mmCIF file of C-alpha atoms in Angstrom:
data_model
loop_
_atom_site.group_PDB
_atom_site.id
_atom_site.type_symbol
_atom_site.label_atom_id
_atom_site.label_comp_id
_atom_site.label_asym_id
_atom_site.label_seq_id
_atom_site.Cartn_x
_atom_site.Cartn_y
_atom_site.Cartn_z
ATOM 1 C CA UNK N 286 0.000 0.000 0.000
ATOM 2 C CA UNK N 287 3.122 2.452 0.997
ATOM 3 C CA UNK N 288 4.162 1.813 -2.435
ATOM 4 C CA UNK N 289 0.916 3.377 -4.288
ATOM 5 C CA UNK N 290 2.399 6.593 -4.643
ATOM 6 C CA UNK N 291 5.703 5.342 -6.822
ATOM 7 C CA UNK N 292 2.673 3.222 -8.851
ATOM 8 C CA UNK N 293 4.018 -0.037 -7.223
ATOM 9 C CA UNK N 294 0.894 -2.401 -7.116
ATOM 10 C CA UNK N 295 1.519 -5.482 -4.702
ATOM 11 C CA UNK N 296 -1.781 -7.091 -3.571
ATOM 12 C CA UNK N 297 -0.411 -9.347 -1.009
ATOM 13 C CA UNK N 298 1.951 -10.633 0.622
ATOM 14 C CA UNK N 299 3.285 -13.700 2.681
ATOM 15 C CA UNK N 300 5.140 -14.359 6.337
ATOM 16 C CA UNK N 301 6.059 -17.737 7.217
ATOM 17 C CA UNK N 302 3.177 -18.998 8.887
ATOM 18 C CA UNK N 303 0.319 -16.289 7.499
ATOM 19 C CA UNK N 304 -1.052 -15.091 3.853
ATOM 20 C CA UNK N 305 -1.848 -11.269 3.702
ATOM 21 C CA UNK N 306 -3.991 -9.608 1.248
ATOM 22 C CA UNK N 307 -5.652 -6.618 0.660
ATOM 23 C CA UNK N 308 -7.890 -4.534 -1.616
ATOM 24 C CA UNK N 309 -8.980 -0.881 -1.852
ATOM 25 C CA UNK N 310 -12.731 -0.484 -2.915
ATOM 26 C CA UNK N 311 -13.449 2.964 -4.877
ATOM 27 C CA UNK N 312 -10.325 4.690 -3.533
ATOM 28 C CA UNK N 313 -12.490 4.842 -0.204
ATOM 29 C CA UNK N 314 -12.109 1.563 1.589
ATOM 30 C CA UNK N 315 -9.224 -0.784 1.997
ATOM 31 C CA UNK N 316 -10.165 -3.822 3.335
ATOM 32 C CA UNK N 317 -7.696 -6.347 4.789
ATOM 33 C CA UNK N 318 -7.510 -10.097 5.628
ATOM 34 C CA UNK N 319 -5.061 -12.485 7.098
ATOM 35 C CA UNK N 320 -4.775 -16.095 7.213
ATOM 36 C CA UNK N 321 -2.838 -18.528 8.910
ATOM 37 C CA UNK N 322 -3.981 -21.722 7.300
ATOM 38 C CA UNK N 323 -1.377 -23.470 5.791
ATOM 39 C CA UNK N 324 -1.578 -22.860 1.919
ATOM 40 C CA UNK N 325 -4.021 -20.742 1.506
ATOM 41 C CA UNK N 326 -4.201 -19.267 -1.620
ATOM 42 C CA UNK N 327 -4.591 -15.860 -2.646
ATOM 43 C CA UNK N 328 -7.801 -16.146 -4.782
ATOM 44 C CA UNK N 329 -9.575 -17.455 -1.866
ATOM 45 C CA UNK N 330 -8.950 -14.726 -0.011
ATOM 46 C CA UNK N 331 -9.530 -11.805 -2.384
ATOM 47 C CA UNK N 332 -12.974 -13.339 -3.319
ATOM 48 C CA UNK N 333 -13.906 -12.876 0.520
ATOM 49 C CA UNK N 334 -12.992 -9.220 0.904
ATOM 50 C CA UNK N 335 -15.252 -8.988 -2.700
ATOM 51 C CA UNK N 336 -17.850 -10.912 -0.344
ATOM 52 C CA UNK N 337 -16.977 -8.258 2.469
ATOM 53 C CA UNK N 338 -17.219 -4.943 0.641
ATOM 54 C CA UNK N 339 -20.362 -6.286 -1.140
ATOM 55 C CA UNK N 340 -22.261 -6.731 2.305
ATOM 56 C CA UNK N 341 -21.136 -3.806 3.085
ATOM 57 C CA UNK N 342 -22.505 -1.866 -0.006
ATOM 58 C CA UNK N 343 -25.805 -4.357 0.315
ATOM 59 C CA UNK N 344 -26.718 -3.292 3.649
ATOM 60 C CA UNK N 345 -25.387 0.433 3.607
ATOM 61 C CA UNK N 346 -24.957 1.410 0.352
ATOM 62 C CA UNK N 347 -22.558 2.789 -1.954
ATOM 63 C CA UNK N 348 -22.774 6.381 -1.510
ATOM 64 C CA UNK N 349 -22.001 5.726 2.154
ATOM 65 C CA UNK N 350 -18.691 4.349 1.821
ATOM 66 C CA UNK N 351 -17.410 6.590 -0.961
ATOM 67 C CA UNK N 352 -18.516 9.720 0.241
ATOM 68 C CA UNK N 353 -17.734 9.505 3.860
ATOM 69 C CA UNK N 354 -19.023 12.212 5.578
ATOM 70 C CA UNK N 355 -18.762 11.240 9.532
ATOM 71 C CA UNK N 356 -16.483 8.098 10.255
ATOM 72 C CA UNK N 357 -18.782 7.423 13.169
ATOM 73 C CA UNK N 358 -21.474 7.085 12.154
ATOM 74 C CA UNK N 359 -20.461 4.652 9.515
ATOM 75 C CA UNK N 360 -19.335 2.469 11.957
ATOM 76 C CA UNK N 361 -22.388 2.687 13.679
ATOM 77 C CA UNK N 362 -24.346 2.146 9.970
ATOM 78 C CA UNK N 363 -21.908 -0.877 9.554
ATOM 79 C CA UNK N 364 -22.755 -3.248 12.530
ATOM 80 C CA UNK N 365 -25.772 -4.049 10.177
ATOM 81 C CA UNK N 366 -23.739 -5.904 8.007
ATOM 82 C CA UNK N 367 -21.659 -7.912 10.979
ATOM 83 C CA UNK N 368 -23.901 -10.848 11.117
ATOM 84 C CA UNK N 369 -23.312 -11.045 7.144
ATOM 85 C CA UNK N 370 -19.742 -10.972 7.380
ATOM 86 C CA UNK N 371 -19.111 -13.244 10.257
ATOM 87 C CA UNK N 372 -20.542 -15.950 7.800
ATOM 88 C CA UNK N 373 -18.421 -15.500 5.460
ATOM 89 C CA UNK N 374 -15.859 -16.309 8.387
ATOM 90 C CA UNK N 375 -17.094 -19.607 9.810
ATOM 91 C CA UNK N 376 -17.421 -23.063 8.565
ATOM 92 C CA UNK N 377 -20.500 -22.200 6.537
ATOM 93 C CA UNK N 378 -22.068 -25.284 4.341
ATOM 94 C CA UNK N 379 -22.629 -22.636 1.634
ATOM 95 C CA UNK N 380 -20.315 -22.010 -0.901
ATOM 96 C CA UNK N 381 -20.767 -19.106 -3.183
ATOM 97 C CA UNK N 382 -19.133 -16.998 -1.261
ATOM 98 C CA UNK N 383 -15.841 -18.794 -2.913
ATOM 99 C CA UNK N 384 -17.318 -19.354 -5.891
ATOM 100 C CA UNK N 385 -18.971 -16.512 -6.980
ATOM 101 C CA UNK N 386 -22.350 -18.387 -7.764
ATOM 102 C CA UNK N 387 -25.448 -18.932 -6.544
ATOM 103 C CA UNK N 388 -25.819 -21.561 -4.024
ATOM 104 C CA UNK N 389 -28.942 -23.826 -5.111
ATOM 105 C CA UNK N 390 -31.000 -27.120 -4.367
ATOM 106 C CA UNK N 391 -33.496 -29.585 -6.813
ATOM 107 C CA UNK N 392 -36.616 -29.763 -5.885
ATOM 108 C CA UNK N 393 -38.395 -33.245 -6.285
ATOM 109 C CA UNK N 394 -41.628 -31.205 -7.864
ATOM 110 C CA UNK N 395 -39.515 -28.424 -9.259
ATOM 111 C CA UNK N 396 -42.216 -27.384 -12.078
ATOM 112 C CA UNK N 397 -45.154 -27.176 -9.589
ATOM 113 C CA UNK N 398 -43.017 -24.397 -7.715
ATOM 114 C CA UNK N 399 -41.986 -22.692 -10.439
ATOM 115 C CA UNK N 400 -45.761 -22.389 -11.518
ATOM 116 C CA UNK N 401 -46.700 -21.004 -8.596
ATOM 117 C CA UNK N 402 -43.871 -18.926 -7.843
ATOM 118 C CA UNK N 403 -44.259 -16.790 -11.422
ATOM 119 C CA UNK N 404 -48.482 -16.924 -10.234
ATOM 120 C CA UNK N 405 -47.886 -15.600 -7.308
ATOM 121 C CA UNK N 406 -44.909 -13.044 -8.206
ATOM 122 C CA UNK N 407 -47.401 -12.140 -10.701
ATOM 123 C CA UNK N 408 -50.309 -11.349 -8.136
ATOM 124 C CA UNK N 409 -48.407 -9.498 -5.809
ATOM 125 C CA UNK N 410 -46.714 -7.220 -8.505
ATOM 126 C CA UNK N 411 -43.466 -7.788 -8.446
ATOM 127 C CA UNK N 412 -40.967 -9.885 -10.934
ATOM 128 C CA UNK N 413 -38.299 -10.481 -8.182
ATOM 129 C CA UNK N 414 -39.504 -13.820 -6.058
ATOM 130 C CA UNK N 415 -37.881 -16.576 -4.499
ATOM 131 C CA UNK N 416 -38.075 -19.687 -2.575
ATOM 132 C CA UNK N 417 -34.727 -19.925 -0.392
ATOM 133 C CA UNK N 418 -34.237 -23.349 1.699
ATOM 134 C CA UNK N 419 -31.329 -22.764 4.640
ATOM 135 C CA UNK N 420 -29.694 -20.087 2.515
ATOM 136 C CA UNK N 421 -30.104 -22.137 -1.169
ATOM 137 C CA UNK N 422 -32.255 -21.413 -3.973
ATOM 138 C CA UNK N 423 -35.074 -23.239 -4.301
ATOM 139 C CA UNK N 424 -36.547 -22.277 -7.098
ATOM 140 C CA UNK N 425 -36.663 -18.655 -8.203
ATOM 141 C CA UNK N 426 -38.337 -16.312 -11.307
ATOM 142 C CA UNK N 427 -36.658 -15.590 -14.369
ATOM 143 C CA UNK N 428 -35.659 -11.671 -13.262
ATOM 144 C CA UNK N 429 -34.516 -13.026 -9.748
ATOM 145 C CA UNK N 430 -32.328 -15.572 -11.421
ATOM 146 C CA UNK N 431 -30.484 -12.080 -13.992
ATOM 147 C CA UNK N 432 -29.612 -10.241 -10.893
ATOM 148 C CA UNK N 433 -25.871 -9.470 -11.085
ATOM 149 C CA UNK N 434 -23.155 -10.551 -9.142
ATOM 150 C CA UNK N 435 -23.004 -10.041 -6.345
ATOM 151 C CA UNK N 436 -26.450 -9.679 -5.063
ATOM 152 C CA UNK N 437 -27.569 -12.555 -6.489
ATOM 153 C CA UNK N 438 -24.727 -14.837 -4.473
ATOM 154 C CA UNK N 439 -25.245 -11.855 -1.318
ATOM 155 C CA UNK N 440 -29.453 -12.183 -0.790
ATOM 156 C CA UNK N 441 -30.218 -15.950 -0.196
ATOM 157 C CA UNK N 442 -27.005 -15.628 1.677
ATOM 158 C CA UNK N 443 -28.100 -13.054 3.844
ATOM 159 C CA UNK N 444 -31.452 -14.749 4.321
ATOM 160 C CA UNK N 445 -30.069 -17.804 5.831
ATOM 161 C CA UNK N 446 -27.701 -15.450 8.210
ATOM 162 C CA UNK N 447 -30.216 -14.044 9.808
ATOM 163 C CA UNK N 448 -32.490 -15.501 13.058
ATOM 164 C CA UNK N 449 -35.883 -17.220 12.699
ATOM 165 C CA UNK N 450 -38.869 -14.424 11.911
ATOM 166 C CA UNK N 451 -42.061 -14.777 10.444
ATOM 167 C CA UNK N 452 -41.731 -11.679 8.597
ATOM 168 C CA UNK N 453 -39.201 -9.321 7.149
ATOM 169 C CA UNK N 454 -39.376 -5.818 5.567
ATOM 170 C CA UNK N 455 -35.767 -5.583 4.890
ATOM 171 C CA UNK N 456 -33.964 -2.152 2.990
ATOM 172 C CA UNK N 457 -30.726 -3.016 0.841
ATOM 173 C CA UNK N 458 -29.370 -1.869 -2.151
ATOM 174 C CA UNK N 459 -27.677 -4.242 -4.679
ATOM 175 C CA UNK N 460 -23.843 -3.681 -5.440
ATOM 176 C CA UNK N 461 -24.417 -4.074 -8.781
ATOM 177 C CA UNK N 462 -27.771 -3.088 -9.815
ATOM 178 C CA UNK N 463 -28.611 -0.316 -7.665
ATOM 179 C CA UNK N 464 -25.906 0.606 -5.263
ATOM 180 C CA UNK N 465 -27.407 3.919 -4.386
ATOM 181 C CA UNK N 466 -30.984 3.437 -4.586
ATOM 182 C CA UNK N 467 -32.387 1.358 -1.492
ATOM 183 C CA UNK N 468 -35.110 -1.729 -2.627
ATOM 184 C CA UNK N 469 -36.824 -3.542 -0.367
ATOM 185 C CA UNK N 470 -36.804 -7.091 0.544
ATOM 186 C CA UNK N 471 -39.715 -8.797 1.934
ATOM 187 C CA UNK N 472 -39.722 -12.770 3.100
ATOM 188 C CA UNK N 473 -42.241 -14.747 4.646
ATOM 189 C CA UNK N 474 -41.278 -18.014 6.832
ATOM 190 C CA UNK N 475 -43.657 -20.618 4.760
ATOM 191 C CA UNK N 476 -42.272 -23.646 6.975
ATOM 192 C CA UNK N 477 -39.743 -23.382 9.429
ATOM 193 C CA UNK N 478 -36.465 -22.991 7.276
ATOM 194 C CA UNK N 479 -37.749 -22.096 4.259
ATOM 195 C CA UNK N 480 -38.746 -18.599 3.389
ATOM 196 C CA UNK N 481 -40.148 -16.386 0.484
ATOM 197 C CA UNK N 482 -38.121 -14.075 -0.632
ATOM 198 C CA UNK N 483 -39.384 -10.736 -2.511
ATOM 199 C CA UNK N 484 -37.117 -7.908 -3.907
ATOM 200 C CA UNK N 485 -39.350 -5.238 -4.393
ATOM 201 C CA UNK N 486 -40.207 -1.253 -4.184
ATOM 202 C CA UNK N 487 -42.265 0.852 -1.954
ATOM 203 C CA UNK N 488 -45.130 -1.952 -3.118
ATOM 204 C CA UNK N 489 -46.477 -4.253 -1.893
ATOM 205 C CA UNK N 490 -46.683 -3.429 1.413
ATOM 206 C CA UNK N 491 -45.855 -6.179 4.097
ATOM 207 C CA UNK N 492 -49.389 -6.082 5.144
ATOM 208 C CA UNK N 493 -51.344 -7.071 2.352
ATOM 209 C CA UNK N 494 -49.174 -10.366 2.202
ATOM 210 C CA UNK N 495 -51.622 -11.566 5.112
ATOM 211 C CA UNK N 496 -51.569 -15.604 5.788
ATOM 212 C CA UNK N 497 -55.054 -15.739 4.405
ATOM 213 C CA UNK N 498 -53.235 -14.657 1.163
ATOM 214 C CA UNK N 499 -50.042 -16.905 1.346
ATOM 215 C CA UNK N 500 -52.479 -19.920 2.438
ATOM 216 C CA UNK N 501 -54.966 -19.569 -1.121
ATOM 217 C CA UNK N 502 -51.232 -19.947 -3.144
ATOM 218 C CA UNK N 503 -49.439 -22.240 -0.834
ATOM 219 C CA UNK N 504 -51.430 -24.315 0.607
ATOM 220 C CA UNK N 505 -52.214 -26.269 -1.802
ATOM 221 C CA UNK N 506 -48.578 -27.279 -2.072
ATOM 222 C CA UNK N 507 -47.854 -28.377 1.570
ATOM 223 C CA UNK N 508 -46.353 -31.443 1.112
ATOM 224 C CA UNK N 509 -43.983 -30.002 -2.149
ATOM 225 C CA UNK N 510 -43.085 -27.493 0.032
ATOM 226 C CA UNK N 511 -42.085 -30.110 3.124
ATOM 227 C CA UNK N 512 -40.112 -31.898 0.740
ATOM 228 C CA UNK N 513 -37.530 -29.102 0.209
ATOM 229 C CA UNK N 514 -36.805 -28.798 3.998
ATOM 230 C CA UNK N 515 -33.592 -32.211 4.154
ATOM 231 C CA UNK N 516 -32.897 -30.366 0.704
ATOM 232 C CA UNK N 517 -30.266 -27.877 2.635
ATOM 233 C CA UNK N 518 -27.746 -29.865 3.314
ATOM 234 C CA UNK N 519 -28.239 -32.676 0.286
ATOM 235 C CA UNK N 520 -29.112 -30.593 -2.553
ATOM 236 C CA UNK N 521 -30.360 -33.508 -4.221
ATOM 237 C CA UNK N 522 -33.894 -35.253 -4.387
ATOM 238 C CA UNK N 523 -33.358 -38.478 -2.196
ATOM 239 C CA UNK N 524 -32.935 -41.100 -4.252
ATOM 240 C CA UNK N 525 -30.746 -39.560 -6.975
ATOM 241 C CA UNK N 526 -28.525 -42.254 -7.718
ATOM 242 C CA UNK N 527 -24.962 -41.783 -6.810
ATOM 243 C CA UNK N 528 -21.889 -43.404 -6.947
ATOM 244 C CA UNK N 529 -21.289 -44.406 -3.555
ATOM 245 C CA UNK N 530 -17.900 -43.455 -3.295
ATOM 246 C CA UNK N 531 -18.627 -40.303 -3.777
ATOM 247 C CA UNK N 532 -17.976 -38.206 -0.103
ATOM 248 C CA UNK N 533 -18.829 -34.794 -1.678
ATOM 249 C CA UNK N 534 -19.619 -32.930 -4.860
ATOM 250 C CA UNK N 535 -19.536 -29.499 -6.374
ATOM 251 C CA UNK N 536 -21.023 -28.760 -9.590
ATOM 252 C CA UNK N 537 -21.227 -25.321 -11.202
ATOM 253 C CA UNK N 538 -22.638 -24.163 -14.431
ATOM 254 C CA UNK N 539 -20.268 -21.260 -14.997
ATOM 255 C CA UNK N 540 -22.205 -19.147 -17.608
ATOM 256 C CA UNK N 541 -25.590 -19.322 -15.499
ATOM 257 C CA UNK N 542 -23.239 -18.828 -12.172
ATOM 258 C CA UNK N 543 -25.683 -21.709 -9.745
ATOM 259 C CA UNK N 544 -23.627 -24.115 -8.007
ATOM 260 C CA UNK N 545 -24.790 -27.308 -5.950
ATOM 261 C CA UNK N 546 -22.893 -28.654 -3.196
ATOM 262 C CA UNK N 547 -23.177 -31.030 -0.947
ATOM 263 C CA UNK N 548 -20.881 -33.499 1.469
ATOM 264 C CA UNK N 549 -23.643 -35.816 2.433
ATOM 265 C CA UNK N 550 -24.977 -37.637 -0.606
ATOM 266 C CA UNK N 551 -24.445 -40.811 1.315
ATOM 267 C CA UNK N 552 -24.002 -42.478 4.714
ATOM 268 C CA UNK N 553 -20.874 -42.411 5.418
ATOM 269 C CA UNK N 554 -19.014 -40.976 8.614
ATOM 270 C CA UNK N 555 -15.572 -40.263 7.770
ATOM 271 C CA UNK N 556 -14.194 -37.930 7.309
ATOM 272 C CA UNK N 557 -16.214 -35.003 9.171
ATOM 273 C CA UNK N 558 -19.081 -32.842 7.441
ATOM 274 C CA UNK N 559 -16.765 -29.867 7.882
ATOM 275 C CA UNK N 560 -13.552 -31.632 6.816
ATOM 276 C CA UNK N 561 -15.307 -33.141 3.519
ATOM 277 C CA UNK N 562 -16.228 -28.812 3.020
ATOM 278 C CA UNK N 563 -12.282 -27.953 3.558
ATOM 279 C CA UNK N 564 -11.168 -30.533 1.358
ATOM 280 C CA UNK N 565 -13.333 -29.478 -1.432
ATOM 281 C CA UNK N 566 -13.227 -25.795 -0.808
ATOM 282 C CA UNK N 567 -9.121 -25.861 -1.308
ATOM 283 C CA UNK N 568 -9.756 -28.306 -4.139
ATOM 284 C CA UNK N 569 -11.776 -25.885 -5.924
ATOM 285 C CA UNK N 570 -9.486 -22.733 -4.977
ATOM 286 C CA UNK N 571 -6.508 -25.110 -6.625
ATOM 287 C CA UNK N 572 -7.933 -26.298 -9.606
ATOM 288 C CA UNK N 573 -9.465 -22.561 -10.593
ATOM 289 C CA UNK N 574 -6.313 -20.940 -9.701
ATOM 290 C CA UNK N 575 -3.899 -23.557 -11.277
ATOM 291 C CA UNK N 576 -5.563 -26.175 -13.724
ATOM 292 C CA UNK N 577 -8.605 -24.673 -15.534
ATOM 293 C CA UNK N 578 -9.264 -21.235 -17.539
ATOM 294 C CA UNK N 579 -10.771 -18.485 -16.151
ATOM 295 C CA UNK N 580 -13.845 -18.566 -15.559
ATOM 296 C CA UNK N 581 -16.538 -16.426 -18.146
ATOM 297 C CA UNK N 582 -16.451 -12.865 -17.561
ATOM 298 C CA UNK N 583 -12.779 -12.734 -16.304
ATOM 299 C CA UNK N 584 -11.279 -12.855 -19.351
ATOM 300 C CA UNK N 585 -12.560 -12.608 -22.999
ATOM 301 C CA UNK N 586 -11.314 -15.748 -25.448
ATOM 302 C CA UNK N 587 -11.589 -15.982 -29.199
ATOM 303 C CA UNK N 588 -15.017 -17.596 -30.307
ATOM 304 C CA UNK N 589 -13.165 -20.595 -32.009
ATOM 305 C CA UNK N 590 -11.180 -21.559 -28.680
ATOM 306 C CA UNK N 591 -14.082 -21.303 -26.915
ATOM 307 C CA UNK N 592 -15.906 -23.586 -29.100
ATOM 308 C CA UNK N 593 -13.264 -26.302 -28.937
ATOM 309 C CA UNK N 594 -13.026 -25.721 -25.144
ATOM 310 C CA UNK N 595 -16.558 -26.757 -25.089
ATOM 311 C CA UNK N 596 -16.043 -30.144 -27.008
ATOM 312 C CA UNK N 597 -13.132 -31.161 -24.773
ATOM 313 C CA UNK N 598 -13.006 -31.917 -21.135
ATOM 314 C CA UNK N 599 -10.314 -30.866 -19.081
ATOM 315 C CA UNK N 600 -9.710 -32.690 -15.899
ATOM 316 C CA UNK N 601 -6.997 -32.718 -12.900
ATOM 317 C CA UNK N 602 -6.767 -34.680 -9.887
ATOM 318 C CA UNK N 603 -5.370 -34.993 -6.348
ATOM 319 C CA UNK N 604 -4.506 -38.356 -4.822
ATOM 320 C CA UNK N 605 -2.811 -37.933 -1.169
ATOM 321 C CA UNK N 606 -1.884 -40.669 1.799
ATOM 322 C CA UNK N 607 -1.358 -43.513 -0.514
ATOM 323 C CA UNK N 608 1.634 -45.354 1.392
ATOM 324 C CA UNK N 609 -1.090 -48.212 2.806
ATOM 325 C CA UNK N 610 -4.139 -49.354 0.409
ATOM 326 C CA UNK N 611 -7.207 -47.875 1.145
ATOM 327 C CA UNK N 612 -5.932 -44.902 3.002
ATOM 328 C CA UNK N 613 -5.609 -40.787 1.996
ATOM 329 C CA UNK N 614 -7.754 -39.168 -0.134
ATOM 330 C CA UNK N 615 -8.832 -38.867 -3.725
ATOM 331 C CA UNK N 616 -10.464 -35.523 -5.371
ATOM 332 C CA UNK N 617 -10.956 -35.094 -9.415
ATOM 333 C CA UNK N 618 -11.957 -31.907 -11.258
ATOM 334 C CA UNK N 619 -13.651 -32.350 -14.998
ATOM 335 C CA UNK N 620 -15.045 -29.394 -16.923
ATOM 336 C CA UNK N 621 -16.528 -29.760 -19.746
ATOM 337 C CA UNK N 622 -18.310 -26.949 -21.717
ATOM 338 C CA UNK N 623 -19.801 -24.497 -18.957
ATOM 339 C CA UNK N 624 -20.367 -27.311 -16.135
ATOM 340 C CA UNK N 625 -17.167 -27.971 -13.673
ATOM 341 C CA UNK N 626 -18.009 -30.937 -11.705
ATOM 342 C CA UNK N 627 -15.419 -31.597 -8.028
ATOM 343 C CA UNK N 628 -15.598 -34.567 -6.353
ATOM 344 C CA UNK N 629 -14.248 -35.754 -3.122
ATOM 345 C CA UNK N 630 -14.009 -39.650 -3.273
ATOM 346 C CA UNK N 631 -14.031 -42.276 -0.392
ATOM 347 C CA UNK N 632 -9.828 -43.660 -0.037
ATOM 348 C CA UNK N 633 -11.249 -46.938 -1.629
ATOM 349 C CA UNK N 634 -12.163 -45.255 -4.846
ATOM 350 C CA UNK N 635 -9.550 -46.946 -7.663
ATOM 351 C CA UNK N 636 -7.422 -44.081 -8.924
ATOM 352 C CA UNK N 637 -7.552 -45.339 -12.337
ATOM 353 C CA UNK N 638 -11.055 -44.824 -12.383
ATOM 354 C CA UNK N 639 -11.017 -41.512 -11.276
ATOM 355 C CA UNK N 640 -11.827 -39.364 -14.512
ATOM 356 C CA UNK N 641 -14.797 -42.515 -15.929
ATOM 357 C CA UNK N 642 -16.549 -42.059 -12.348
ATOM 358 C CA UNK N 643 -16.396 -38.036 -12.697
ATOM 359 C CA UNK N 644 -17.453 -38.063 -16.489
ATOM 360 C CA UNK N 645 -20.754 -40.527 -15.655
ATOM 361 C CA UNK N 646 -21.432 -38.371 -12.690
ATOM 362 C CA UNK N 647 -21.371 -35.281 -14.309
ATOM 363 C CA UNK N 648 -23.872 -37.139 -17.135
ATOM 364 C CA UNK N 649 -25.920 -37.792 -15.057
ATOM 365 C CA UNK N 650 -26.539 -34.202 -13.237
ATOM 366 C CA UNK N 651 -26.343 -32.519 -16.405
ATOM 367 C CA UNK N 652 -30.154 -32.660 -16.781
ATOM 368 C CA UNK N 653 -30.183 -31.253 -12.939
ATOM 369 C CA UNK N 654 -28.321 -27.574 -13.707
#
């Protein structure tokens, strides 16, 4: 930073046992992070201050932090967005604050929720409407699922931070849509843990969304509704078959930036919940910063390499601990065309079969996102 004024740029910088990096936001905020986890890698932790400043902008707005007018009472404006950024912090079972995309589930009865999600978005007069499940995306409209980034990655996020209510009337801008202009969003607790989620203007008002009103459209779809409540931390309809090796999967459709994730497709007890997520969360930071492309939007390719990106898979892998059979750990990356499908493997998972179990399983969820 000392070395701005002799137009040195250096973005981070590394000790022997912690990773430093930094990032100044409109030539008004310079947000800083530190890490002590062994190999962390930069990219990791310049998408979290992007997470950061973008909760900061959602729940204060723009104007706020650029134009800074009295530091104390931006402070004061910026405990709103603690809760937010604390989450970003902990062991979350989300991932798009890494990622960059919108953290989603699959409905068994997908179309009947749609249908009555654009019905009722419809009736109530606005095109912005969601159904969020423990922070995921449900199922959303078609003008919920263009918001930019981040606010689309930042709102069922900020959802899921927040404590049990039966009602919200919510102000926040969007970072990239309207960073000075507040909107408001509305949600509704339809069962306990999942919530409907309305971006929205100075109508409707909270109080003609009445339960008489939410019981004539949702009612009728109790038990659809019940059946997205184990969906949080599975992401998939029970039942989807599986390899079952498989510990943990991440698949991301890059253009239409949704992700699923999820470290308990099947029974098994080792390793950890939250060890399966740190595996697959450094996989992911390794094989974007190291082995594939970047990503759409980072960097614009000629249409012809494109195309022939699309036709052929790329795909890396990680085998660790393999002194004694059956130990360590096995994770695989394959991208082909848009779709990046991780997957963390159980230690009896041949390694020569590594790419033909990643290429069937990312067949067969294809259809899925």
């Amino acid at each position: 930073m000392f070395g701005q004024n002799l137009e040195v740029q250096l973005s981070s910088a590394r000790t022997k046992d912690t990773t430093v990096v930094w990032k100044s936001f409109h030539d008004s905020i310079t947000l800083i992070v530190l890490s002590s986890e062994e190999d962390t890698l930069e990219l990791r932790l310049e998408r979290l201050l992007q997470m950061v400043f973008g909760a900061m902008v959602l729940l204060v707005g723009l104007e706020e932090l650029t134009n800074i007018r009295n530091v104390e009472r931006l402070k004061k404006e910026l405990r709103t967005s603690y809760r937010l950024i604390d989450s970003f912090l902990r062991d979350s079972e989300l991932i798009g604050d890494l990622t960059q995309c919108v953290d989603c589930v699959v409905p068994p009865e997908g179309s009947l929720l749609q249908e009555a999600l654009s019905g009722f978005a419809e009736a109530v007069g606005t095109a912005f409407v969601s159904l969020v499940v423990s922070g995921r995306v449900v199922a959303a409209t078609e003008s919920w699922w263009r918001l930019g980034t981040p606010e689309a990655v930042l709102l069922p996020w900020l959802v899921g931070s927040l404590p049990p209510q039966a009602a919200r009337d919510y102000p926040v801008y969007l970072p990239h849509g309207s960073p000075t202009v507040p909107h408001r969003l509305l949600t509704l607790t339809l069962l306990p843990g999942l919530e409907l989620c309305l971006l929205c203007g100075p109508r409707p008002p909270l109080s003609q969304l009445d339960p008489q009103f939410l019981e004539h459209w949702w009612q009728p779809l109790l038990d659809p509704l019940r059946a997205c409540l184990p969906l949080g931390p599975r992401a998939l309809p029970a039942g989807f078959p599986l390899h079952t090796d498989i510990l943990g999967l991440l698949l991301l459709h890059l253009e239409l930036k949704r992700c699923l994730f999820t470290v308990e497709p099947s029974g098994a007890k080792e390793p950890s919940p939250e060890q399966r997520r740190r595996l697959l969360r450094s996989f992911y930071t390794l094989v974007t910063a190291m082995h594939f492309p970047p990503e759409p939007g980072q960097q614009e390719e000629k249409a012809e390499n494109a195309t022939h990106q699309a036709q052929v898979p790329r795909a890396c892998y990680l085998v660790s601990g393999t002194e004694e059979p059956g130990t360590g750990r096995r994770l695989v990356a394959l991208q082909l065309g848009p779709r990046r499908l991780l997957l963390l493997l159980s230690a009896q998972s041949p390694i020569h079969g590594l790419r033909g179990l990643a290429s069937h399983t990312l067949h067969a969820l294809t259809p899925l996102l």
